[in-house]
Amino acid sequence: LAIGLHLRAKGADDRPFGPNQPPTLHSEAQRLEQAQVVARFVEEALSVDEDAAVIVLGDLNEHAFAPPLAALRGAGLVSLLDRLPPEERSTFNFQGISQTLDYVLISPSLDAAAPKVDVVHRNADRAASRQASDHDPIVALLPMG
């Protein structure tokens, strides 16, 4: 079961280094609601089959420590990017600040197969005219057995 997500953008949020400190995250509540819907669906799938192969991936527009990611982890999902050193996890660059906004989260049964992951740093830190996207792709190898 693969669930592709693109959660609500951060466009309405205050800027990290703007005049309002701490910044107000106006859109976080919407991302949290979206993540909670997906988390409930994943919990239901895992309650029917605890060995279900579930993948939730995409642009979550959120940082790893934020409530929307906590909701997905609370449903039993594991973030593959946690396997990488922190300096290799970034997938987006906003005003010179490298950050992780894209994720691949998997169910415990897939995690048990020792998946591999890498972020292909080819877009986020390049000039706009040389980018295929403003996000870096994530490549995951999920052994199936």
N, CA, C and O of each residue as an XYZ file, in Angstrom:
580
protein
N       0.856     -1.169      0.000
C       0.000      0.000      0.000
C       0.904      1.234      0.000
O       1.649      1.459      0.953
N       0.839      2.016     -1.048
C       1.643      3.238     -1.144
C       0.712      4.443     -1.080
O      -0.304      4.496     -1.772
N       1.074      5.406     -0.240
C       0.294      6.632     -0.080
C       1.200      7.803     -0.405
O       2.130      8.104      0.344
N       0.931      8.461     -1.518
C       1.700      9.631     -1.918
C       1.051     10.890     -1.359
O      -0.149     11.108     -1.530
N       1.842     11.709     -0.695
C       1.317     12.920     -0.057
C       2.011     14.174     -0.556
O       3.191     14.164     -0.908
N       1.253     15.238     -0.575
C       1.806     16.581     -0.713
C       0.977     17.442      0.227
O      -0.078     17.956     -0.143
N       1.479     17.590      1.462
C       0.733     18.320      2.484
C       0.762     19.818      2.209
O       1.587     20.312      1.441
N      -0.148     20.518      2.849
C      -0.327     21.971      2.705
C       1.007     22.695      2.766
O       1.832     22.420      3.637
N       1.215     23.616      1.843
C       2.460     24.385      1.776
C       2.591     25.347      2.953
O       1.607     25.691      3.608
N       3.820     25.769      3.205
C       4.138     26.678      4.299
C       4.002     28.154      3.917
O       4.366     29.024      4.708
N       3.490     28.450      2.733
C       3.460     29.818      2.223
C       2.841     30.848      3.143
O       3.251     32.008      3.123
N       1.866     30.459      3.950
C       1.202     31.414      4.843
C       1.960     31.615      6.158
O       1.604     32.493      6.944
N       2.986     30.824      6.403
C       3.726     30.903      7.669
C       4.653     32.114      7.695
O       5.099     32.597      6.655
N       4.934     32.594      8.907
C       5.932     33.647      9.060
C       7.298     33.088      8.671
O       7.554     31.894      8.826
N       8.152     33.935      8.177
C       9.499     33.535      7.769
C      10.358     33.231      8.996
O      10.201     33.860     10.043
N      11.275     32.255      8.857
C      12.103     31.857     10.002
C      12.895     33.010     10.616
O      13.086     33.045     11.832
N      13.353     33.947      9.798
C      14.146     35.064     10.307
C      13.446     36.393     10.072
O      14.095     37.429      9.935
N      12.121     36.359     10.025
C      11.334     37.567      9.809
C      11.137     38.345     11.099
O      11.718     38.003     12.129
N      10.318     39.393     11.047
C      10.123     40.257     12.206
C       9.355     39.595     13.352
O       9.508     40.000     14.504
N       8.535     38.591     13.058
C       7.771     37.909     14.105
C       8.562     36.727     14.635
O       8.778     35.741     13.931
N       8.987     36.838     15.870
C       9.763     35.777     16.498
C       9.152     35.407     17.838
O       8.903     36.291     18.658
N       8.905     34.143     18.083
C       9.080     33.054     17.131
C       8.043     33.164     16.013
O       6.972     33.735     16.216
N       8.353     32.625     14.843
C       7.417     32.732     13.728
C       6.124     31.967     14.001
O       6.139     30.917     14.643
N       5.016     32.496     13.514
C       3.736     31.806     13.624
C       3.590     30.878     12.423
O       3.771     31.286     11.276
N       3.262     29.637     12.707
C       3.128     28.621     11.659
C       1.639     28.448     11.336
O       1.009     27.485     11.773
N       1.095     29.376     10.578
C      -0.332     29.414     10.277
C      -0.832     28.130      9.612
O      -1.970     27.726      9.852
N      -0.029     27.490      8.798
C      -0.473     26.330      8.023
C      -0.212     24.990      8.718
O      -0.646     23.948      8.226
N       0.483     25.006      9.841
C       0.826     23.742     10.500
C      -0.415     22.962     10.925
O      -0.423     21.734     10.837
N      -1.458     23.645     11.380
C      -2.676     22.956     11.818
C      -3.298     22.166     10.672
O      -3.801     21.062     10.880
N      -3.265     22.721      9.469
C      -3.806     22.003      8.311
C      -2.963     20.779      7.980
O      -3.503     19.717      7.670
N      -1.633     20.924      8.044
C      -0.773     19.762      7.786
C      -0.996     18.689      8.847
O      -0.985     17.497      8.541
N      -1.197     19.110     10.087
C      -1.442     18.146     11.161
C      -2.742     17.392     10.901
O      -2.783     16.170     11.044
N      -3.796     18.097     10.525
C      -5.068     17.426     10.218
C      -4.900     16.434      9.076
O      -5.414     15.318      9.143
N      -4.182     16.833      8.027
C      -3.949     15.937      6.902
C      -3.174     14.696      7.346
O      -3.525     13.575      6.979
N      -2.134     14.900      8.128
C      -1.318     13.781      8.612
C      -2.128     12.866      9.524
O      -1.949     11.649      9.487
N      -3.013     13.428     10.341
C      -3.831     12.608     11.238
C      -4.794     11.712     10.462
O      -5.042     10.575     10.864
N      -5.336     12.217      9.354
C      -6.214     11.385      8.514
C      -5.426     10.193      7.972
O      -5.902      9.059      8.010
N      -4.235     10.453      7.473
C      -3.400      9.379      6.932
C      -2.990      8.426      8.057
O      -2.995      7.209      7.871
N      -2.638      8.968      9.212
C      -2.228      8.125     10.343
C      -3.359      7.184     10.765
O      -3.115      6.010     11.042
N      -4.581      7.687     10.815
C      -5.711      6.813     11.165
C      -5.887      5.703     10.130
O      -6.159      4.556     10.484
N      -5.732      6.044      8.859
C      -5.841      5.036      7.793
C      -4.752      3.970      7.954
O      -5.028      2.777      7.832
N      -3.525      4.398      8.227
C      -2.416      3.454      8.413
C      -2.666      2.578      9.636
O      -2.455      1.367      9.582
N      -3.114      3.178     10.734
C      -3.416      2.396     11.944
C      -4.471      1.333     11.654
O      -4.366      0.197     12.117
N      -5.489      1.716     10.884
C      -6.539      0.755     10.537
C      -5.972     -0.372      9.678
O      -6.282     -1.541      9.908
N      -5.149     -0.034      8.697
C      -4.545     -1.062      7.841
C      -3.684     -2.011      8.669
O      -3.726     -3.225      8.468
N      -2.905     -1.464      9.595
C      -2.036     -2.310     10.416
C      -2.825     -3.108     11.453
O      -2.365     -4.159     11.899
N      -4.005     -2.624     11.841
C      -4.834     -3.396     12.773
C      -5.452     -4.609     12.076
O      -5.711     -5.628     12.716
N      -5.687     -4.501     10.772
C      -6.209     -5.617      9.994
C      -5.101     -6.620      9.695
O      -5.314     -7.831      9.755
N      -3.915     -6.104      9.372
C      -2.764     -6.961      9.055
C      -1.502     -6.284      9.589
O      -0.988     -5.347      8.979
N      -1.014     -6.759     10.717
C       0.150     -6.112     11.336
C       1.405     -6.204     10.475
O       2.365     -5.467     10.701
N       1.407     -7.100      9.491
C       2.537     -7.230      8.577
C       2.306     -6.498      7.250
O       3.046     -6.703      6.287
N       1.295     -5.660      7.204
C       0.997     -4.936      5.963
C       2.206     -4.099      5.543
O       2.880     -3.484      6.370
N       2.456     -4.097      4.244
C       3.543     -3.288      3.678
C       2.953     -1.923      3.327
O       2.218     -1.786      2.349
N       3.283     -0.921      4.134
C       2.734      0.423      3.948
C       3.889      1.400      3.738
O       4.871      1.398      4.479
N       3.747      2.225      2.719
C       4.724      3.280      2.435
C       3.970      4.588      2.326
O       3.008      4.694      1.566
N       4.402      5.586      3.084
C       3.864      6.943      2.984
C       5.036      7.816      2.557
O       6.059      7.873      3.238
N       4.879      8.496      1.424
C       6.006      9.262      0.918
C       5.532     10.528      0.225
O       4.395     10.626     -0.238
N       6.439     11.492      0.168
C       6.151     12.703     -0.579
C       6.652     13.952      0.112
O       7.434     13.899      1.062
N       6.178     15.075     -0.394
C       6.524     16.395      0.131
C       5.564     16.699      1.268
O       4.421     17.093      1.037
N       6.032     16.515      2.496
C       5.181     16.747      3.660
C       5.263     18.190      4.140
O       4.547     18.574      5.065
N       6.132     18.998      3.520
C       6.251     20.410      3.861
C       6.401     20.621      5.365
O       5.839     21.562      5.926
N       7.150     19.753      6.002
C       7.275     19.833      7.455
C       8.615     19.297      7.904
O       9.246     18.490      7.221
N       9.034     19.759      9.061
C      10.301     19.318      9.641
C      10.091     18.042     10.453
O       8.988     17.778     10.932
N      11.140     17.265     10.601
C      11.060     15.945     11.239
C      10.534     15.998     12.670
O       9.936     15.031     13.143
N      10.746     17.104     13.359
C      10.355     17.217     14.762
C       8.942     17.781     14.946
O       8.478     17.897     16.080
N       8.260     18.129     13.874
C       6.969     18.808     13.950
C       5.807     17.833     14.187
O       5.929     16.642     13.899
N       4.686     18.336     14.710
C       3.535     17.480     15.021
C       3.017     16.618     13.862
O       2.646     15.472     14.114
N       2.965     17.094     12.604
C       2.480     16.198     11.552
C       3.331     14.933     11.392
O       2.795     13.851     11.156
N       4.649     15.068     11.518
C       5.515     13.877     11.434
C       5.339     13.009     12.667
O       5.406     11.784     12.572
N       5.118     13.616     13.809
C       4.881     12.844     15.033
C       3.605     12.018     14.896
O       3.545     10.887     15.377
N       2.588     12.573     14.244
C       1.335     11.828     14.041
C       1.580     10.592     13.180
O       1.052      9.518     13.470
N       2.371     10.739     12.132
C       2.651      9.594     11.261
C       3.520      8.554     11.960
O       3.309      7.351     11.809
N       4.491      9.027     12.720
C       5.315      8.079     13.489
C       4.469      7.372     14.551
O       4.670      6.193     14.839
N       3.531      8.108     15.119
C       2.647      7.538     16.136
C       1.755      6.430     15.596
O       1.253      5.604     16.358
N       1.556      6.413     14.272
C       0.777      5.352     13.640
C       1.627      4.107     13.407
O       1.137      3.109     12.881
N       2.892      4.164     13.795
C       3.777      3.013     13.658
C       4.743      3.097     12.492
O       5.484      2.148     12.234
N       4.748      4.221     11.783
C       5.641      4.358     10.636
C       7.040      4.788     11.065
O       7.215      5.464     12.079
N       8.024      4.387     10.277
C       9.427      4.688     10.522
C       9.940      5.528      9.355
O       9.708      5.189      8.194
N      10.634      6.620      9.660
C      11.195      7.465      8.605
C      12.531      6.903      8.150
O      13.450      6.741      8.953
N      12.636      6.608      6.861
C      13.900      6.091      6.335
C      15.017      7.131      6.421
O      16.186      6.765      6.539
N      14.679      8.408      6.366
C      15.732      9.424      6.417
C      16.458      9.428      7.757
O      17.574      9.938      7.854
N      15.843      8.868      8.784
C      16.522      8.770     10.086
C      17.767      7.893     10.008
O      18.616      7.946     10.897
N      17.883      7.089      8.960
C      19.063      6.237      8.779
C      20.279      7.019      8.288
O      21.413      6.551      8.384
N      20.026      8.211      7.761
C      21.109      9.025      7.209
C      21.667      9.973      8.259
O      20.948     10.369      9.177
N      22.935     10.341      8.138
C      23.475     11.378      9.012
C      22.682     12.680      8.790
O      22.256     12.945      7.666
N      22.480     13.483      9.821
C      21.677     14.706      9.682
C      22.095     15.596      8.514
O      21.239     16.195      7.863
N      23.379     15.693      8.242
C      23.846     16.585      7.172
C      23.497     16.064      5.774
O      23.672     16.786      4.793
N      23.010     14.835      5.667
C      22.653     14.261      4.361
C      21.144     14.180      4.139
O      20.710     13.699      3.092
N      20.335     14.637      5.094
C      18.882     14.477      5.026
C      18.159     15.595      4.285
O      16.978     15.445      3.974
N      18.810     16.689      3.998
C      18.094     17.836      3.432
C      17.575     17.529      2.034
O      18.228     16.849      1.243
N      16.382     18.049      1.751
C      15.755     17.848      0.445
C      15.294     19.163     -0.176
O      14.751     19.169     -1.281
N      15.506     20.270      0.522
C      14.992     21.558      0.065
C      15.866     22.665      0.633
O      16.436     22.526      1.715
N      15.965     23.757     -0.100
C      16.738     24.909      0.373
C      15.847     26.137      0.287
O      15.399     26.516     -0.795
N      15.593     26.759      1.441
C      14.770     27.959      1.485
C      15.613     29.118      1.984
O      16.034     29.138      3.140
N      15.853     30.066      1.124
C      16.643     31.255      1.452
C      17.977     30.894      2.101
O      18.398     31.505      3.083
N      18.628     29.886      1.525
C      19.935     29.468      2.009
C      19.909     28.519      3.186
O      20.966     28.136      3.688
N      18.734     28.130      3.639
C      18.607     27.215      4.767
C      18.239     25.827      4.234
O      17.135     25.627      3.726
N      19.154     24.883      4.350
C      18.870     23.509      3.937
C      17.957     22.865      4.967
O      18.173     22.993      6.172
N      16.937     22.175      4.481
C      15.970     21.553      5.392
C      15.384     20.296      4.769
O      15.482     20.078      3.561
N      14.785     19.490      5.602
C      14.138     18.262      5.144
C      12.635     18.500      5.137
O      12.044     18.785      6.179
N      12.017     18.384      3.969
C      10.570     18.529      3.838
C       9.943     17.299      3.180
O       8.722     17.142      3.195
N      10.769     16.433      2.608
C      10.288     15.254      1.885
C      10.692     14.002      2.674
O      11.750     13.962      3.303
N       9.827     12.985      2.627
C      10.054     11.811      3.464
C       9.605     10.535      2.767
O       8.789     10.556      1.846
N      10.164      9.423      3.236
C       9.671      8.083      2.939
C       9.519      7.416      4.299
O      10.503      7.169      4.995
N       8.267      7.127      4.671
C       7.974      6.460      5.937
C       7.402      5.089      5.629
O       6.600      4.939      4.707
N       7.810      4.093      6.392
C       7.411      2.716      6.101
C       6.905      2.018      7.356
O       7.192      2.424      8.482
N       6.142      0.954      7.122
C       5.624      0.149      8.224
C       6.725     -0.753      8.782
O       7.736     -0.996      8.123
N       6.515     -1.248     10.011
C       7.537     -2.102     10.638
C       7.918     -3.334      9.820
O       9.079     -3.740      9.835
N       6.967     -3.934      9.108
C       7.308     -5.127      8.321
C       8.301     -4.795      7.209
O       9.178     -5.604      6.906
N       8.176     -3.629      6.604
C       9.153     -3.218      5.588
C      10.472     -2.816      6.231
O      11.541     -3.049      5.665
N      10.399     -2.218      7.401
C      11.610     -1.800      8.100
C      12.457     -3.011      8.497
O      13.685     -2.932      8.533
N      11.804     -4.114      8.789
C      12.523     -5.327      9.200
C      13.405     -5.878      8.082
O      14.333     -6.642      8.344
N      13.119     -5.494      6.835
C      13.895     -5.998      5.693
C      15.161     -5.180      5.445
O      15.820     -5.368      4.422
N      15.509     -4.286      6.352
C      16.720     -3.466      6.258
C      16.791     -2.657      4.957
O      17.724     -2.827      4.172
N      15.812     -1.783      4.728
C      15.834     -0.970      3.510
C      16.996      0.012      3.509
O      17.570      0.331      4.550
N      17.322      0.479      2.315
C      18.382      1.463      2.150
C      17.759      2.736      1.574
O      16.737      2.690      0.889
N      18.395      3.873      1.867
C      17.852      5.148      1.405
C      18.993      6.117      1.123
O      20.066      6.035      1.722
N      18.735      7.031      0.200
C      19.688      8.094     -0.074
C      18.923      9.287     -0.650
O      17.929      9.118     -1.355
N      19.392     10.474     -0.344
C      18.868     11.683     -0.962
C      19.837     12.047     -2.081
O      21.040     12.171     -1.852
N      19.315     12.214     -3.281
C      20.138     12.570     -4.428
C      20.181     14.091     -4.500
O      19.243     14.728     -4.979
N      21.274     14.659     -4.022
C      21.406     16.122     -3.944
C      21.767     16.683     -5.321
O      22.939     16.815     -5.675
N      20.714     17.008     -6.088
C      20.946     17.502     -7.435
C      20.120     18.730     -7.793
O      20.357     19.337     -8.837
N      19.159     19.113     -6.959
C      18.279     20.221     -7.298
C      18.309     21.371     -6.301
O      18.505     22.525     -6.683
N      18.118     21.061     -5.043
C      17.833     22.082     -4.031
C      18.911     23.154     -3.914
O      18.593     24.310     -3.637
N      20.154     22.804     -4.115
C      21.241     23.772     -3.942
C      21.795     24.302     -5.267
O      22.909     24.824     -5.308
N      21.029     24.172     -6.339
C      21.477     24.646     -7.651
C      20.674     25.864     -8.085
O      19.585     26.124     -7.573
N      21.217     26.587     -9.013
C      20.515     27.732     -9.579
C      19.222     27.257    -10.233
O      19.173     26.177    -10.822
N      18.181     28.070    -10.125
C      16.858     27.684    -10.626
C      16.891     27.252    -12.087
O      16.137     26.360    -12.474
N      17.731     27.851    -12.894
C      17.775     27.505    -14.312
C      18.366     26.118    -14.560
O      18.259     25.589    -15.666
N      18.990     25.524    -13.532
C      19.623     24.208    -13.702
C      18.895     23.123    -12.925
O      19.408     22.012    -12.792
N      17.718     23.422    -12.415
C      16.989     22.471    -11.592
C      15.908     21.749    -12.380
O      15.271     22.330    -13.258
N      15.710     20.482    -12.059
C      14.551     19.757    -12.552
C      13.366     20.003    -11.607
O      12.208     19.883    -12.008
N      13.669     20.345    -10.357
C      12.676     20.601     -9.312
C      13.366     21.456     -8.259
O      14.586     21.620     -8.304
N      12.614     22.001     -7.315
C      13.260     22.703     -6.211
C      13.476     21.781     -5.006
O      13.972     22.220     -3.968
N      13.106     20.513     -5.142
C      13.327     19.505     -4.102
C      14.285     18.441     -4.641
O      14.310     18.155     -5.838
N      15.067     17.867     -3.735
C      15.933     16.745     -4.102
C      15.150     15.450     -4.004
O      14.346     15.291     -3.086
N      15.364     14.515     -4.929
C      14.672     13.231     -4.861
C      15.265     12.325     -3.779
O      16.440     12.423     -3.426
N      14.423     11.461     -3.282
C      14.832     10.430     -2.332
C      14.724      9.088     -3.051
O      13.717      8.799     -3.697
N      15.765      8.276     -2.935
C      15.766      6.944     -3.535
C      15.775      5.945     -2.383
O      16.621      6.012     -1.491
N      14.814      5.014     -2.419
C      14.740      3.991     -1.381
C      14.730      2.610     -2.016
O      14.042      2.379     -3.010
N      15.489      1.704     -1.443
C      15.530      0.312     -1.869
C      14.874     -0.499     -0.768
O      15.392     -0.596      0.345
N      13.720     -1.083     -1.094
C      12.959     -1.845     -0.118
C      12.964     -3.313     -0.521
O      12.179     -3.722     -1.376
N      13.842     -4.114      0.087
C      13.873     -5.542     -0.249
C      12.510     -6.184      0.076
O      11.978     -6.005      1.171
N      11.973     -6.911     -0.862
C      10.692     -7.580     -0.654
C      10.972     -9.085     -0.610
O      11.722     -9.627     -1.422
N      10.359     -9.718      0.340
C      10.633    -11.145      0.417
C       9.489    -11.972      0.824
O       9.613    -13.193      0.921
